[in-house]
Tab-separated table of C-alpha atoms in Angstrom:
chain	number	residue	atom	x	y	z
A	1194	MET	CA	-118.145	134.423	-175.866
A	1195	GLY	CA	-116.158	137.416	-174.673
A	1196	GLY	CA	-113.047	135.401	-173.819
A	1197	ALA	CA	-112.848	133.805	-177.259
A	1198	LYS	CA	-112.424	137.175	-178.955
A	1199	ILE	CA	-109.107	137.800	-177.193
A	1200	PHE	CA	-107.388	135.112	-179.289
A	1201	ILE	CA	-107.456	137.225	-182.466
A	1202	PHE	CA	-103.958	138.617	-181.881
A	1203	PRO	CA	-101.814	135.429	-182.060
A	1204	LEU	CA	-103.838	133.882	-184.905
A	1205	PRO	CA	-102.397	135.941	-187.777
A	1206	TYR	CA	-98.906	134.969	-186.657
A	1207	LEU	CA	-99.805	131.283	-186.716
A	1208	GLY	CA	-100.992	131.650	-190.290
A	1209	CYS	CA	-97.783	133.457	-191.279
A	1210	ILE	CA	-95.391	130.645	-190.491
A	1211	PRO	CA	-94.641	130.193	-194.195
A	1212	VAL	CA	-94.120	133.632	-195.717
A	1213	VAL	CA	-96.430	132.787	-198.621
A	1214	THR	CA	-99.558	132.765	-196.436
A	1215	ILE	CA	-99.189	136.288	-195.060
A	1216	GLY	CA	-101.871	137.596	-197.420
A	1217	ALA	CA	-104.438	134.981	-196.428
A	1218	SER	CA	-103.634	135.451	-192.752
A	1219	VAL	CA	-104.033	139.236	-192.855
A	1220	THR	CA	-107.267	138.857	-194.841
A	1221	ALA	CA	-108.701	136.439	-192.289
A	1222	GLY	CA	-107.622	138.752	-189.467
A	1223	MET	CA	-109.342	141.713	-191.126
A	1224	TYR	CA	-112.475	139.628	-191.622
A	1225	CYS	CA	-112.530	138.656	-187.942
A	1226	MET	CA	-111.961	142.235	-186.833
A	1227	SER	CA	-115.020	143.283	-188.838
A	1228	LYS	CA	-117.080	140.455	-187.292
A	1229	MET	CA	-116.115	141.155	-183.677
A	1230	HIS	CA	-118.941	143.661	-183.188
A	1231	ASP	CA	-121.555	141.331	-184.682
A	1232	PRO	CA	-123.597	139.849	-181.801
A	1233	GLU	CA	-124.445	136.772	-183.880
A	1234	SER	CA	-120.839	135.927	-184.684
A	1235	MET	CA	-119.500	132.537	-183.743
A	1236	ILE	CA	-116.247	131.855	-181.977
A	1237	ILE	CA	-113.618	134.087	-183.556
A	1238	THR	CA	-111.083	131.272	-183.859
A	1239	VAL	CA	-113.457	129.205	-185.987
A	1240	GLU	CA	-114.336	132.223	-188.119
A	1241	TYR	CA	-110.647	133.035	-188.576
A	1242	PHE	CA	-109.765	129.622	-189.951
A	1243	HIS	CA	-112.906	129.577	-192.111
A	1244	ALA	CA	-112.031	132.972	-193.605
A	1245	PHE	CA	-108.422	131.815	-194.040
A	1246	ALA	CA	-109.566	128.806	-196.063
A	1247	VAL	CA	-112.152	130.698	-198.117
A	1248	ASN	CA	-109.853	133.584	-199.078
A	1249	PHE	CA	-106.597	131.636	-199.327
A	1250	LYS	CA	-106.312	131.573	-203.132
A	1251	LYS	CA	-107.153	135.230	-203.813
A	1252	ALA	CA	-105.182	136.647	-200.907
A	1253	THR	CA	-102.122	134.517	-201.621
A	1254	LEU	CA	-102.078	135.497	-205.294
A	1255	VAL	CA	-102.372	139.177	-204.368
A	1256	TRP	CA	-99.628	138.812	-201.754
A	1257	ILE	CA	-97.272	137.137	-204.248
A	1258	LEU	CA	-98.006	139.909	-206.764
A	1259	PHE	CA	-97.225	142.552	-204.117
A	1260	LEU	CA	-94.067	140.699	-203.137
A	1261	PHE	CA	-92.903	140.623	-206.768
A	1262	ILE	CA	-93.631	144.342	-207.305
A	1263	GLY	CA	-91.982	145.126	-203.960
A	1264	PHE	CA	-88.811	143.329	-205.045
A	1265	ILE	CA	-88.791	145.424	-208.228
A	1266	GLY	CA	-89.125	148.611	-206.165
A	1267	ALA	CA	-86.457	147.480	-203.719
A	1268	GLY	CA	-84.144	146.603	-206.606
A	1269	ASP	CA	-84.631	150.042	-208.138
A	1270	LEU	CA	-83.983	151.647	-204.784
A	1271	PHE	CA	-80.817	149.569	-204.329
A	1272	TYR	CA	-79.670	150.504	-207.832
A	1273	ALA	CA	-80.313	154.197	-207.260
A	1274	VAL	CA	-78.500	154.326	-203.940
A	1275	ARG	CA	-75.655	151.809	-204.279
A	1276	VAL	CA	-74.916	151.043	-207.917
A	1277	ALA	CA	-75.577	154.229	-209.899
A	1278	ASP	CA	-72.777	156.771	-209.993
A	1279	GLY	CA	-73.754	159.679	-207.802
A	1280	GLY	CA	-77.253	158.331	-207.224
A	1281	ASN	CA	-79.766	158.176	-210.032
A	1282	LEU	CA	-82.691	160.444	-209.125
A	1283	PHE	CA	-85.100	158.835	-211.584
A	1284	PHE	CA	-84.713	155.325	-210.166
A	1285	PHE	CA	-84.807	156.678	-206.625
A	1286	LEU	CA	-88.069	158.595	-207.137
A	1287	PHE	CA	-89.602	155.751	-209.156
A	1288	ALA	CA	-88.838	153.283	-206.373
A	1289	LEU	CA	-90.194	155.549	-203.644
A	1290	ILE	CA	-93.435	156.266	-205.513
A	1291	LEU	CA	-93.867	152.599	-206.437
A	1292	LEU	CA	-93.358	151.413	-202.872
A	1293	PHE	CA	-95.617	154.139	-201.448
A	1294	VAL	CA	-98.470	153.238	-203.825
A	1295	LEU	CA	-97.889	149.511	-203.303
A	1296	ILE	CA	-98.092	149.690	-199.522
A	1297	SER	CA	-101.024	152.131	-199.644
A	1298	VAL	CA	-102.978	149.714	-201.841
A	1299	MET	CA	-101.948	146.840	-199.583
A	1300	PHE	CA	-103.596	148.598	-196.622
A	1301	TRP	CA	-106.962	148.362	-198.381
A	1302	VAL	CA	-106.886	145.279	-200.609
A	1303	PHE	CA	-106.832	142.624	-197.895
A	1304	LEU	CA	-109.750	144.301	-196.153
A	1305	LEU	CA	-111.703	144.230	-199.418
A	1306	ILE	CA	-110.861	140.586	-200.113
A	1307	GLY	CA	-112.082	139.602	-196.658
A	1308	ARG	CA	-115.375	141.465	-196.906
A	1309	TYR	CA	-116.480	141.346	-200.549
A	1310	GLU	CA	-116.712	138.839	-203.392
A	1311	ASN	CA	-114.977	140.254	-206.474
A	1312	SER	CA	-112.286	139.296	-208.907
A	1313	ILE	CA	-108.685	140.056	-208.000
A	1314	GLN	CA	-108.563	142.767	-210.643
A	1315	GLU	CA	-111.647	144.466	-209.169
A	1316	HIS	CA	-110.229	144.242	-205.639
A	1317	LEU	CA	-106.969	145.849	-206.770
A	1318	LYS	CA	-108.798	148.592	-208.658
A	1319	ASN	CA	-111.072	149.331	-205.687
A	1320	ALA	CA	-108.121	149.313	-203.281
A	1321	LEU	CA	-106.266	151.823	-205.465
A	1322	LEU	CA	-109.357	154.013	-205.620
A	1323	LEU	CA	-109.753	153.819	-201.836
A	1324	ALA	CA	-106.068	154.601	-201.256
A	1325	VAL	CA	-106.347	157.729	-203.403
A	1326	GLY	CA	-109.927	158.689	-202.538
A	1327	ARG	CA	-109.424	158.335	-198.815
A	1328	LEU	CA	-105.911	159.722	-198.752
A	1329	PRO	CA	-106.169	161.168	-195.204
A	1330	ARG	CA	-107.095	157.707	-193.852
A	1331	THR	CA	-104.358	156.091	-195.916
A	1332	LEU	CA	-101.798	158.538	-194.538
A	1333	LEU	CA	-103.106	157.857	-191.034
A	1334	MET	CA	-102.540	154.139	-191.639
A	1335	TRP	CA	-98.977	154.994	-192.681
A	1336	ILE	CA	-98.475	156.890	-189.439
A	1337	VAL	CA	-99.917	154.114	-187.306
């Protein structure tokens, strides 16, 4: 059993071959990381692909939503730095705050999708509350 748990590291990269499945792959990886300490857990590879299939729809929709919002933030940042005359401070600050909140919520939402059964809206709300409520941990995740 101990040797099978080593294969957790390449599995998320196999699931990320198409960019669209990054959310489901990260969710399945988080699920397997939480199950590694469970003595009754099965082979991690089997659990990974099971979690990937179970959480595919929710995690992919959340990932596409984050990708869309990230493109908006990146576009605002590009506009503030390159297009606006002299740099537009409003667009620059808006983009930085948007991207900071987006990535902070992303740290938590895939963990929540992998562990709990909720609607996407509830997962996003809980992830935002965790990102703000556990700000020291969120900042530590930024550092790591």
